[in-house]
Amino acid sequence: MPTREITRLTLYGDSISGNCQKPKWTADFLGIPFDWVEVDILKGGTQTEDFLAVNPVGQVPVARWPDGRTLAQSNAIMLYLAEEAGSDLIPEDSFRRAQMMSWLFWEQYSHETAIAVRRFHKHYLKKSEDEIDPNLMAKGRRALGVMEMQLTFTDWIVGERMTLADIALVAYTRLAHEGGFDLSEFPSVERWVSRTEAALGIPHAREAA
Amino acid sequence: MPTREITRLTLYGDSISGNCQKPKWTADFLGIPFDWVEVDILKGGTQTEDFLAVNPVGQVPVARWPDGRTLAQSNAIMLYLAEEAGSDLIPEDSFRRAQMMSWLFWEQYSHETAIAVRRFHKHYLKKSEDEIDPNLMAKGRRALGVMEMQLTFTDWIVGERMTLADIALVAYTRLAHEGGFDLSEFPSVERWVSRTEAALGIPHAREAA
């Protein structure tokens, strides 16, 4: 990652990371122009001197503006972009908004930590089933079950329209098969994945894979 | 946990859980009256039929209002209470608010998952040092280092005044010694813990322990 002068919003991320896709999809959806700087996590790209100057915590994604401000954490970046754009990806009703926040925190705590982590171990670190912590499958299936329970009743995670909660949760749910999860057990989730991919204009992950 | 009619905001939580203390402290700080229903996680209190009727996901804390609305996730509950109260625990400036959100997500992803988890294994499950995943100490020390880096420059996590990020982060940082962490290595963090406890009117954890 060469040091560069930036003239508009710049998103630093690794394309294989669902967390990094979230702010990218959000910016695309909102029509916000940005530059993308690829940072290869597996090759140590988040630990170089140049990258640590952008985010001393050494994590992607990070957003950076021409005036030097930077912001880390996928869900925080999405929230800021959508809020600045006045987008209805954030519900206007305060309790709906609170429910969306609840799902965003749940995603990072109870979903990503099982589904993204298992995918990383299986698909990128090429670990065998025996080498992967067995709790990850159980925890991931519980998370998918929670989503199925919601999506049986509503088309979107928080009620009648797409919000940031759908973008956050689709990032790794659409790639769950790479972590050994079988989405056909969760038919409402499977339909919602296609619905959300279509709304965001991104390819269906299984076909793209 | 007996089924009960509720007439005002009710917070369900386990008093030993930092996550459960967060909405409680926030409500106290904002002067919002509430009832507290104790749910013992270690005794399976989050998996009873009565509790699952309140939160089918089986996690505390949960907030419940007399009209039947419920909200899960500690940070989402704090945000909603502070927003409804118009409190300056949420910064008015949109970018400061975004920074606060970034810290709230970081807390759940990179801090709680090491510091709270190690405390739980050591202090409640009474595991010996050898039985505890060695990564937890390294990860927790990194998290405390990130906080130290910030708190060397500012009195509060997001600039000049206390926000929800301080409440979220103090919950387990003040109990880090129960997880085997030595806060004296992080002097700015140690001073900030006392500052935040004083601002919230809660006892100093080490003296209380």
mmCIF file with all atom_site columns, N, CA and C in Angstrom, chain A residues 50-106:
data_model
loop_
_atom_site.group_PDB
_atom_site.id
_atom_site.type_symbol
_atom_site.label_atom_id
_atom_site.label_alt_id
_atom_site.label_comp_id
_atom_site.label_asym_id
_atom_site.label_entity_id
_atom_site.label_seq_id
_atom_site.pdbx_PDB_ins_code
_atom_site.Cartn_x
_atom_site.Cartn_y
_atom_site.Cartn_z
_atom_site.occupancy
_atom_site.B_iso_or_equiv
_atom_site.pdbx_formal_charge
_atom_site.auth_seq_id
_atom_site.auth_comp_id
_atom_site.auth_asym_id
_atom_site.auth_atom_id
_atom_site.pdbx_PDB_model_num
ATOM 1   N N  . ASP A 1 50  ? 2.929   1.902  6.871  1.00 0.00 ? 50  ASP A N  1
ATOM 2   C CA . ASP A 1 50  ? 2.020   2.780  6.118  1.00 0.00 ? 50  ASP A CA 1
ATOM 3   C C  . ASP A 1 50  ? 0.567   2.608  6.574  1.00 0.00 ? 50  ASP A C  1
ATOM 4   N N  . PHE A 1 51  ? 0.145   1.362  6.756  1.00 0.00 ? 51  PHE A N  1
ATOM 5   C CA . PHE A 1 51  ? -1.246  1.156  7.145  1.00 0.00 ? 51  PHE A CA 1
ATOM 6   C C  . PHE A 1 51  ? -1.484  1.596  8.579  1.00 0.00 ? 51  PHE A C  1
ATOM 7   N N  . LEU A 1 52  ? -0.540  1.296  9.471  1.00 0.00 ? 52  LEU A N  1
ATOM 8   C CA . LEU A 1 52  ? -0.719  1.676  10.881 1.00 0.00 ? 52  LEU A CA 1
ATOM 9   C C  . LEU A 1 52  ? -0.762  3.197  11.057 1.00 0.00 ? 52  LEU A C  1
ATOM 10  N N  . ALA A 1 53  ? -0.212  3.927  10.072 1.00 0.00 ? 53  ALA A N  1
ATOM 11  C CA . ALA A 1 53  ? -0.328  5.391  10.114 1.00 0.00 ? 53  ALA A CA 1
ATOM 12  C C  . ALA A 1 53  ? -1.778  5.817  9.843  1.00 0.00 ? 53  ALA A C  1
ATOM 13  N N  . VAL A 1 54  ? -2.514  4.994  9.110  1.00 0.00 ? 54  VAL A N  1
ATOM 14  C CA . VAL A 1 54  ? -3.929  5.285  8.837  1.00 0.00 ? 54  VAL A CA 1
ATOM 15  C C  . VAL A 1 54  ? -4.808  4.791  9.989  1.00 0.00 ? 54  VAL A C  1
ATOM 16  N N  . ASN A 1 55  ? -4.573  3.560  10.425 1.00 0.00 ? 55  ASN A N  1
ATOM 17  C CA . ASN A 1 55  ? -5.308  3.002  11.566 1.00 0.00 ? 55  ASN A CA 1
ATOM 18  C C  . ASN A 1 55  ? -4.347  2.290  12.507 1.00 0.00 ? 55  ASN A C  1
ATOM 19  N N  . PRO A 1 56  ? -3.952  2.974  13.593 1.00 0.00 ? 56  PRO A N  1
ATOM 20  C CA . PRO A 1 56  ? -2.978  2.402  14.540 1.00 0.00 ? 56  PRO A CA 1
ATOM 21  C C  . PRO A 1 56  ? -3.454  1.088  15.158 1.00 0.00 ? 56  PRO A C  1
ATOM 22  N N  . VAL A 1 57  ? -4.753  0.817  15.092 1.00 0.00 ? 57  VAL A N  1
ATOM 23  C CA . VAL A 1 57  ? -5.282  -0.423 15.660 1.00 0.00 ? 57  VAL A CA 1
ATOM 24  C C  . VAL A 1 57  ? -5.010  -1.608 14.723 1.00 0.00 ? 57  VAL A C  1
ATOM 25  N N  . GLY A 1 58  ? -4.664  -1.316 13.471 1.00 0.00 ? 58  GLY A N  1
ATOM 26  C CA . GLY A 1 58  ? -4.287  -2.390 12.543 1.00 0.00 ? 58  GLY A CA 1
ATOM 27  C C  . GLY A 1 58  ? -5.444  -3.247 12.080 1.00 0.00 ? 58  GLY A C  1
ATOM 28  N N  . GLN A 1 59  ? -6.606  -2.632 11.886 1.00 0.00 ? 59  GLN A N  1
ATOM 29  C CA . GLN A 1 59  ? -7.764  -3.384 11.401 1.00 0.00 ? 59  GLN A CA 1
ATOM 30  C C  . GLN A 1 59  ? -8.347  -2.708 10.164 1.00 0.00 ? 59  GLN A C  1
ATOM 31  N N  . VAL A 1 60  ? -8.857  -3.497 9.234  1.00 0.00 ? 60  VAL A N  1
ATOM 32  C CA . VAL A 1 60  ? -9.687  -2.990 8.144  1.00 0.00 ? 60  VAL A CA 1
ATOM 33  C C  . VAL A 1 60  ? -11.125 -3.417 8.413  1.00 0.00 ? 60  VAL A C  1
ATOM 34  N N  . PRO A 1 61  ? -12.124 -2.725 7.855  1.00 0.00 ? 61  PRO A N  1
ATOM 35  C CA . PRO A 1 61  ? -11.999 -1.550 6.991  1.00 0.00 ? 61  PRO A CA 1
ATOM 36  C C  . PRO A 1 61  ? -11.736 -0.262 7.771  1.00 0.00 ? 61  PRO A C  1
ATOM 37  N N  . VAL A 1 62  ? -11.189 0.705  7.038  1.00 0.00 ? 62  VAL A N  1
ATOM 38  C CA . VAL A 1 62  ? -11.067 2.073  7.558  1.00 0.00 ? 62  VAL A CA 1
ATOM 39  C C  . VAL A 1 62  ? -11.493 3.031  6.451  1.00 0.00 ? 62  VAL A C  1
ATOM 40  N N  . ALA A 1 63  ? -12.206 4.071  6.844  1.00 0.00 ? 63  ALA A N  1
ATOM 41  C CA . ALA A 1 63  ? -12.547 5.145  5.909  1.00 0.00 ? 63  ALA A CA 1
ATOM 42  C C  . ALA A 1 63  ? -11.654 6.332  6.228  1.00 0.00 ? 63  ALA A C  1
ATOM 43  N N  . ARG A 1 64  ? -11.234 7.028  5.168  1.00 0.00 ? 64  ARG A N  1
ATOM 44  C CA . ARG A 1 64  ? -10.383 8.203  5.364  1.00 0.00 ? 64  ARG A CA 1
ATOM 45  C C  . ARG A 1 64  ? -10.865 9.303  4.434  1.00 0.00 ? 64  ARG A C  1
ATOM 46  N N  . TRP A 1 65  ? -10.970 10.501 4.966  1.00 0.00 ? 65  TRP A N  1
ATOM 47  C CA . TRP A 1 65  ? -11.419 11.645 4.177  1.00 0.00 ? 65  TRP A CA 1
ATOM 48  C C  . TRP A 1 65  ? -10.236 12.544 3.863  1.00 0.00 ? 65  TRP A C  1
ATOM 49  N N  . PRO A 1 66  ? -10.367 13.373 2.804  1.00 0.00 ? 66  PRO A N  1
ATOM 50  C CA . PRO A 1 66  ? -9.237  14.225 2.402  1.00 0.00 ? 66  PRO A CA 1
ATOM 51  C C  . PRO A 1 66  ? -8.735  15.147 3.520  1.00 0.00 ? 66  PRO A C  1
ATOM 52  N N  . ASP A 1 67  ? -9.599  15.522 4.462  1.00 0.00 ? 67  ASP A N  1
ATOM 53  C CA . ASP A 1 67  ? -9.136  16.408 5.550  1.00 0.00 ? 67  ASP A CA 1
ATOM 54  C C  . ASP A 1 67  ? -8.394  15.646 6.646  1.00 0.00 ? 67  ASP A C  1
ATOM 55  N N  . GLY A 1 68  ? -8.187  14.347 6.448  1.00 0.00 ? 68  GLY A N  1
ATOM 56  C CA . GLY A 1 68  ? -7.386  13.583 7.391  1.00 0.00 ? 68  GLY A CA 1
ATOM 57  C C  . GLY A 1 68  ? -8.182  12.771 8.408  1.00 0.00 ? 68  GLY A C  1
ATOM 58  N N  . ARG A 1 69  ? -9.479  13.044 8.521  1.00 0.00 ? 69  ARG A N  1
ATOM 59  C CA . ARG A 1 69  ? -10.275 12.256 9.464  1.00 0.00 ? 69  ARG A CA 1
ATOM 60  C C  . ARG A 1 69  ? -10.305 10.790 9.037  1.00 0.00 ? 69  ARG A C  1
ATOM 61  N N  . THR A 1 70  ? -10.255 9.894  10.019 1.00 0.00 ? 70  THR A N  1
ATOM 62  C CA . THR A 1 70  ? -10.382 8.462  9.717  1.00 0.00 ? 70  THR A CA 1
ATOM 63  C C  . THR A 1 70  ? -11.416 7.857  10.643 1.00 0.00 ? 70  THR A C  1
ATOM 64  N N  . LEU A 1 71  ? -12.025 6.773  10.187 1.00 0.00 ? 71  LEU A N  1
ATOM 65  C CA . LEU A 1 71  ? -13.043 6.087  10.978 1.00 0.00 ? 71  LEU A CA 1
ATOM 66  C C  . LEU A 1 71  ? -12.926 4.586  10.741 1.00 0.00 ? 71  LEU A C  1
ATOM 67  N N  . ALA A 1 72  ? -12.871 3.826  11.834 1.00 0.00 ? 72  ALA A N  1
ATOM 68  C CA . ALA A 1 72  ? -12.763 2.370  11.746 1.00 0.00 ? 72  ALA A CA 1
ATOM 69  C C  . ALA A 1 72  ? -14.079 1.724  12.152 1.00 0.00 ? 72  ALA A C  1
ATOM 70  N N  . GLN A 1 73  ? -14.158 0.409  11.974 1.00 0.00 ? 73  GLN A N  1
ATOM 71  C CA . GLN A 1 73  ? -15.327 -0.422 12.319 1.00 0.00 ? 73  GLN A CA 1
ATOM 72  C C  . GLN A 1 73  ? -16.396 -0.339 11.218 1.00 0.00 ? 73  GLN A C  1
ATOM 73  N N  . SER A 1 74  ? -16.578 -1.464 10.547 1.00 0.00 ? 74  SER A N  1
ATOM 74  C CA . SER A 1 74  ? -17.496 -1.539 9.399  1.00 0.00 ? 74  SER A CA 1
ATOM 75  C C  . SER A 1 74  ? -18.864 -0.923 9.682  1.00 0.00 ? 74  SER A C  1
ATOM 76  N N  . ASN A 1 75  ? -19.464 -1.300 10.797 1.00 0.00 ? 75  ASN A N  1
ATOM 77  C CA . ASN A 1 75  ? -20.833 -0.830 11.062 1.00 0.00 ? 75  ASN A CA 1
ATOM 78  C C  . ASN A 1 75  ? -20.872 0.664  11.383 1.00 0.00 ? 75  ASN A C  1
ATOM 79  N N  . ALA A 1 76  ? -19.820 1.170  12.014 1.00 0.00 ? 76  ALA A N  1
ATOM 80  C CA . ALA A 1 76  ? -19.758 2.605  12.312 1.00 0.00 ? 76  ALA A CA 1
ATOM 81  C C  . ALA A 1 76  ? -19.590 3.415  11.022 1.00 0.00 ? 76  ALA A C  1
ATOM 82  N N  . ILE A 1 77  ? -18.805 2.890  10.085 1.00 0.00 ? 77  ILE A N  1
ATOM 83  C CA . ILE A 1 77  ? -18.606 3.593  8.805  1.00 0.00 ? 77  ILE A CA 1
ATOM 84  C C  . ILE A 1 77  ? -19.927 3.636  8.023  1.00 0.00 ? 77  ILE A C  1
ATOM 85  N N  . MET A 1 78  ? -20.606 2.490  7.948  1.00 0.00 ? 78  MET A N  1
ATOM 86  C CA . MET A 1 78  ? -21.913 2.444  7.261  1.00 0.00 ? 78  MET A CA 1
ATOM 87  C C  . MET A 1 78  ? -22.877 3.450  7.862  1.00 0.00 ? 78  MET A C  1
ATOM 88  N N  . LEU A 1 79  ? -22.946 3.462  9.193  1.00 0.00 ? 79  LEU A N  1
ATOM 89  C CA . LEU A 1 79  ? -23.866 4.376  9.881  1.00 0.00 ? 79  LEU A CA 1
ATOM 90  C C  . LEU A 1 79  ? -23.560 5.832  9.531  1.00 0.00 ? 79  LEU A C  1
ATOM 91  N N  . TYR A 1 80  ? -22.285 6.172  9.537  1.00 0.00 ? 80  TYR A N  1
ATOM 92  C CA . TYR A 1 80  ? -21.917 7.563  9.272  1.00 0.00 ? 80  TYR A CA 1
ATOM 93  C C  . TYR A 1 80  ? -22.241 7.948  7.828  1.00 0.00 ? 80  TYR A C  1
ATOM 94  N N  . LEU A 1 81  ? -21.898 7.059  6.885  1.00 0.00 ? 81  LEU A N  1
ATOM 95  C CA . LEU A 1 81  ? -22.190 7.364  5.473  1.00 0.00 ? 81  LEU A CA 1
ATOM 96  C C  . LEU A 1 81  ? -23.690 7.530  5.251  1.00 0.00 ? 81  LEU A C  1
ATOM 97  N N  . ALA A 1 82  ? -24.486 6.623  5.821  1.00 0.00 ? 82  ALA A N  1
ATOM 98  C CA . ALA A 1 82  ? -25.941 6.671  5.600  1.00 0.00 ? 82  ALA A CA 1
ATOM 99  C C  . ALA A 1 82  ? -26.563 7.877  6.297  1.00 0.00 ? 82  ALA A C  1
ATOM 100 N N  . GLU A 1 83  ? -26.031 8.213  7.471  1.00 0.00 ? 83  GLU A N  1
ATOM 101 C CA . GLU A 1 83  ? -26.567 9.352  8.211  1.00 0.00 ? 83  GLU A CA 1
ATOM 102 C C  . GLU A 1 83  ? -26.263 10.660 7.481  1.00 0.00 ? 83  GLU A C  1
ATOM 103 N N  . GLU A 1 84  ? -25.026 10.805 7.014  1.00 0.00 ? 84  GLU A N  1
ATOM 104 C CA . GLU A 1 84  ? -24.644 12.019 6.287  1.00 0.00 ? 84  GLU A CA 1
ATOM 105 C C  . GLU A 1 84  ? -25.468 12.170 5.008  1.00 0.00 ? 84  GLU A C  1
ATOM 106 N N  . ALA A 1 85  ? -25.809 11.019 4.395  1.00 0.00 ? 85  ALA A N  1
ATOM 107 C CA . ALA A 1 85  ? -26.579 11.061 3.146  1.00 0.00 ? 85  ALA A CA 1
ATOM 108 C C  . ALA A 1 85  ? -28.075 11.226 3.410  1.00 0.00 ? 85  ALA A C  1
ATOM 109 N N  . GLY A 1 86  ? -28.488 11.199 4.689  1.00 0.00 ? 86  GLY A N  1
ATOM 110 C CA . GLY A 1 86  ? -29.912 11.288 5.009  1.00 0.00 ? 86  GLY A CA 1
ATOM 111 C C  . GLY A 1 86  ? -30.698 10.108 4.456  1.00 0.00 ? 86  GLY A C  1
ATOM 112 N N  . SER A 1 87  ? -30.055 8.944  4.403  1.00 0.00 ? 87  SER A N  1
ATOM 113 C CA . SER A 1 87  ? -30.661 7.773  3.756  1.00 0.00 ? 87  SER A CA 1
ATOM 114 C C  . SER A 1 87  ? -31.672 7.063  4.646  1.00 0.00 ? 87  SER A C  1
ATOM 115 N N  . ASP A 1 88  ? -32.697 6.459  4.014  1.00 0.00 ? 88  ASP A N  1
ATOM 116 C CA . ASP A 1 88  ? -33.650 5.664  4.796  1.00 0.00 ? 88  ASP A CA 1
ATOM 117 C C  . ASP A 1 88  ? -33.140 4.241  5.045  1.00 0.00 ? 88  ASP A C  1
ATOM 118 N N  . LEU A 1 89  ? -31.864 3.996  4.780  1.00 0.00 ? 89  LEU A N  1
ATOM 119 C CA . LEU A 1 89  ? -31.237 2.762  5.279  1.00 0.00 ? 89  LEU A CA 1
ATOM 120 C C  . LEU A 1 89  ? -31.183 2.794  6.800  1.00 0.00 ? 89  LEU A C  1
ATOM 121 N N  . ILE A 1 90  ? -31.351 3.996  7.380  1.00 0.00 ? 90  ILE A N  1
ATOM 122 C CA . ILE A 1 90  ? -31.513 4.150  8.830  1.00 0.00 ? 90  ILE A CA 1
ATOM 123 C C  . ILE A 1 90  ? -32.972 4.529  9.076  1.00 0.00 ? 90  ILE A C  1
ATOM 124 N N  . PRO A 1 91  ? -33.721 3.712  9.814  1.00 0.00 ? 91  PRO A N  1
ATOM 125 C CA . PRO A 1 91  ? -35.150 4.022  10.026 1.00 0.00 ? 91  PRO A CA 1
ATOM 126 C C  . PRO A 1 91  ? -35.344 5.368  10.726 1.00 0.00 ? 91  PRO A C  1
ATOM 127 N N  . GLU A 1 92  ? -36.387 6.068  10.357 1.00 0.00 ? 92  GLU A N  1
ATOM 128 C CA . GLU A 1 92  ? -36.666 7.360  10.969 1.00 0.00 ? 92  GLU A CA 1
ATOM 129 C C  . GLU A 1 92  ? -37.240 7.166  12.382 1.00 0.00 ? 92  GLU A C  1
ATOM 130 N N  . ASP A 1 93  ? -38.060 6.155  12.548 1.00 0.00 ? 93  ASP A N  1
ATOM 131 C CA . ASP A 1 93  ? -38.661 5.880  13.858 1.00 0.00 ? 93  ASP A CA 1
ATOM 132 C C  . ASP A 1 93  ? -37.580 5.476  14.864 1.00 0.00 ? 93  ASP A C  1
ATOM 133 N N  . SER A 1 94  ? -37.604 6.096  16.048 1.00 0.00 ? 94  SER A N  1
ATOM 134 C CA . SER A 1 94  ? -36.494 5.895  16.985 1.00 0.00 ? 94  SER A CA 1
ATOM 135 C C  . SER A 1 94  ? -36.404 4.460  17.502 1.00 0.00 ? 94  SER A C  1
ATOM 136 N N  . PHE A 1 95  ? -37.550 3.796  17.686 1.00 0.00 ? 95  PHE A N  1
ATOM 137 C CA . PHE A 1 95  ? -37.454 2.417  18.188 1.00 0.00 ? 95  PHE A CA 1
ATOM 138 C C  . PHE A 1 95  ? -37.002 1.444  17.090 1.00 0.00 ? 95  PHE A C  1
ATOM 139 N N  . ARG A 1 96  ? -37.467 1.663  15.854 1.00 0.00 ? 96  ARG A N  1
ATOM 140 C CA . ARG A 1 96  ? -36.953 0.865  14.731 1.00 0.00 ? 96  ARG A CA 1
ATOM 141 C C  . ARG A 1 96  ? -35.444 1.037  14.608 1.00 0.00 ? 96  ARG A C  1
ATOM 142 N N  . ARG A 1 97  ? -35.006 2.274  14.782 1.00 0.00 ? 97  ARG A N  1
ATOM 143 C CA . ARG A 1 97  ? -33.570 2.559  14.713 1.00 0.00 ? 97  ARG A CA 1
ATOM 144 C C  . ARG A 1 97  ? -32.838 1.802  15.824 1.00 0.00 ? 97  ARG A C  1
ATOM 145 N N  . ALA A 1 98  ? -33.445 1.782  16.997 1.00 0.00 ? 98  ALA A N  1
ATOM 146 C CA . ALA A 1 98  ? -32.845 1.040  18.119 1.00 0.00 ? 98  ALA A CA 1
ATOM 147 C C  . ALA A 1 98  ? -32.783 -0.454 17.802 1.00 0.00 ? 98  ALA A C  1
ATOM 148 N N  . GLN A 1 99  ? -33.831 -0.967 17.172 1.00 0.00 ? 99  GLN A N  1
ATOM 149 C CA . GLN A 1 99  ? -33.812 -2.391 16.798 1.00 0.00 ? 99  GLN A CA 1
ATOM 150 C C  . GLN A 1 99  ? -32.706 -2.669 15.780 1.00 0.00 ? 99  GLN A C  1
ATOM 151 N N  . MET A 1 100 ? -32.545 -1.746 14.836 1.00 0.00 ? 100 MET A N  1
ATOM 152 C CA . MET A 1 100 ? -31.457 -1.903 13.859 1.00 0.00 ? 100 MET A CA 1
ATOM 153 C C  . MET A 1 100 ? -30.105 -1.927 14.576 1.00 0.00 ? 100 MET A C  1
ATOM 154 N N  . MET A 1 101 ? -29.918 -1.013 15.542 1.00 0.00 ? 101 MET A N  1
ATOM 155 C CA . MET A 1 101 ? -28.666 -0.989 16.297 1.00 0.00 ? 101 MET A CA 1
ATOM 156 C C  . MET A 1 101 ? -28.454 -2.312 17.029 1.00 0.00 ? 101 MET A C  1
ATOM 157 N N  . SER A 1 102 ? -29.523 -2.834 17.603 1.00 0.00 ? 102 SER A N  1
ATOM 158 C CA . SER A 1 102 ? -29.436 -4.095 18.327 1.00 0.00 ? 102 SER A CA 1
ATOM 159 C C  . SER A 1 102 ? -28.921 -5.205 17.393 1.00 0.00 ? 102 SER A C  1
ATOM 160 N N  . TRP A 1 103 ? -29.490 -5.263 16.198 1.00 0.00 ? 103 TRP A N  1
ATOM 161 C CA . TRP A 1 103 ? -29.021 -6.272 15.231 1.00 0.00 ? 103 TRP A CA 1
ATOM 162 C C  . TRP A 1 103 ? -27.568 -6.009 14.826 1.00 0.00 ? 103 TRP A C  1
ATOM 163 N N  . LEU A 1 104 ? -27.156 -4.762 14.673 1.00 0.00 ? 104 LEU A N  1
ATOM 164 C CA . LEU A 1 104 ? -25.763 -4.472 14.280 1.00 0.00 ? 104 LEU A CA 1
ATOM 165 C C  . LEU A 1 104 ? -24.781 -4.954 15.353 1.00 0.00 ? 104 LEU A C  1
ATOM 166 N N  . PHE A 1 105 ? -25.127 -4.742 16.611 1.00 0.00 ? 105 PHE A N  1
ATOM 167 C CA . PHE A 1 105 ? -24.236 -5.237 17.672 1.00 0.00 ? 105 PHE A CA 1
ATOM 168 C C  . PHE A 1 105 ? -24.270 -6.762 17.746 1.00 0.00 ? 105 PHE A C  1
ATOM 169 N N  . TRP A 1 106 ? -25.454 -7.321 17.592 1.00 0.00 ? 106 TRP A N  1
ATOM 170 C CA . TRP A 1 106 ? -25.584 -8.782 17.597 1.00 0.00 ? 106 TRP A CA 1
ATOM 171 C C  . TRP A 1 106 ? -24.764 -9.392 16.469 1.00 0.00 ? 106 TRP A C  1
#
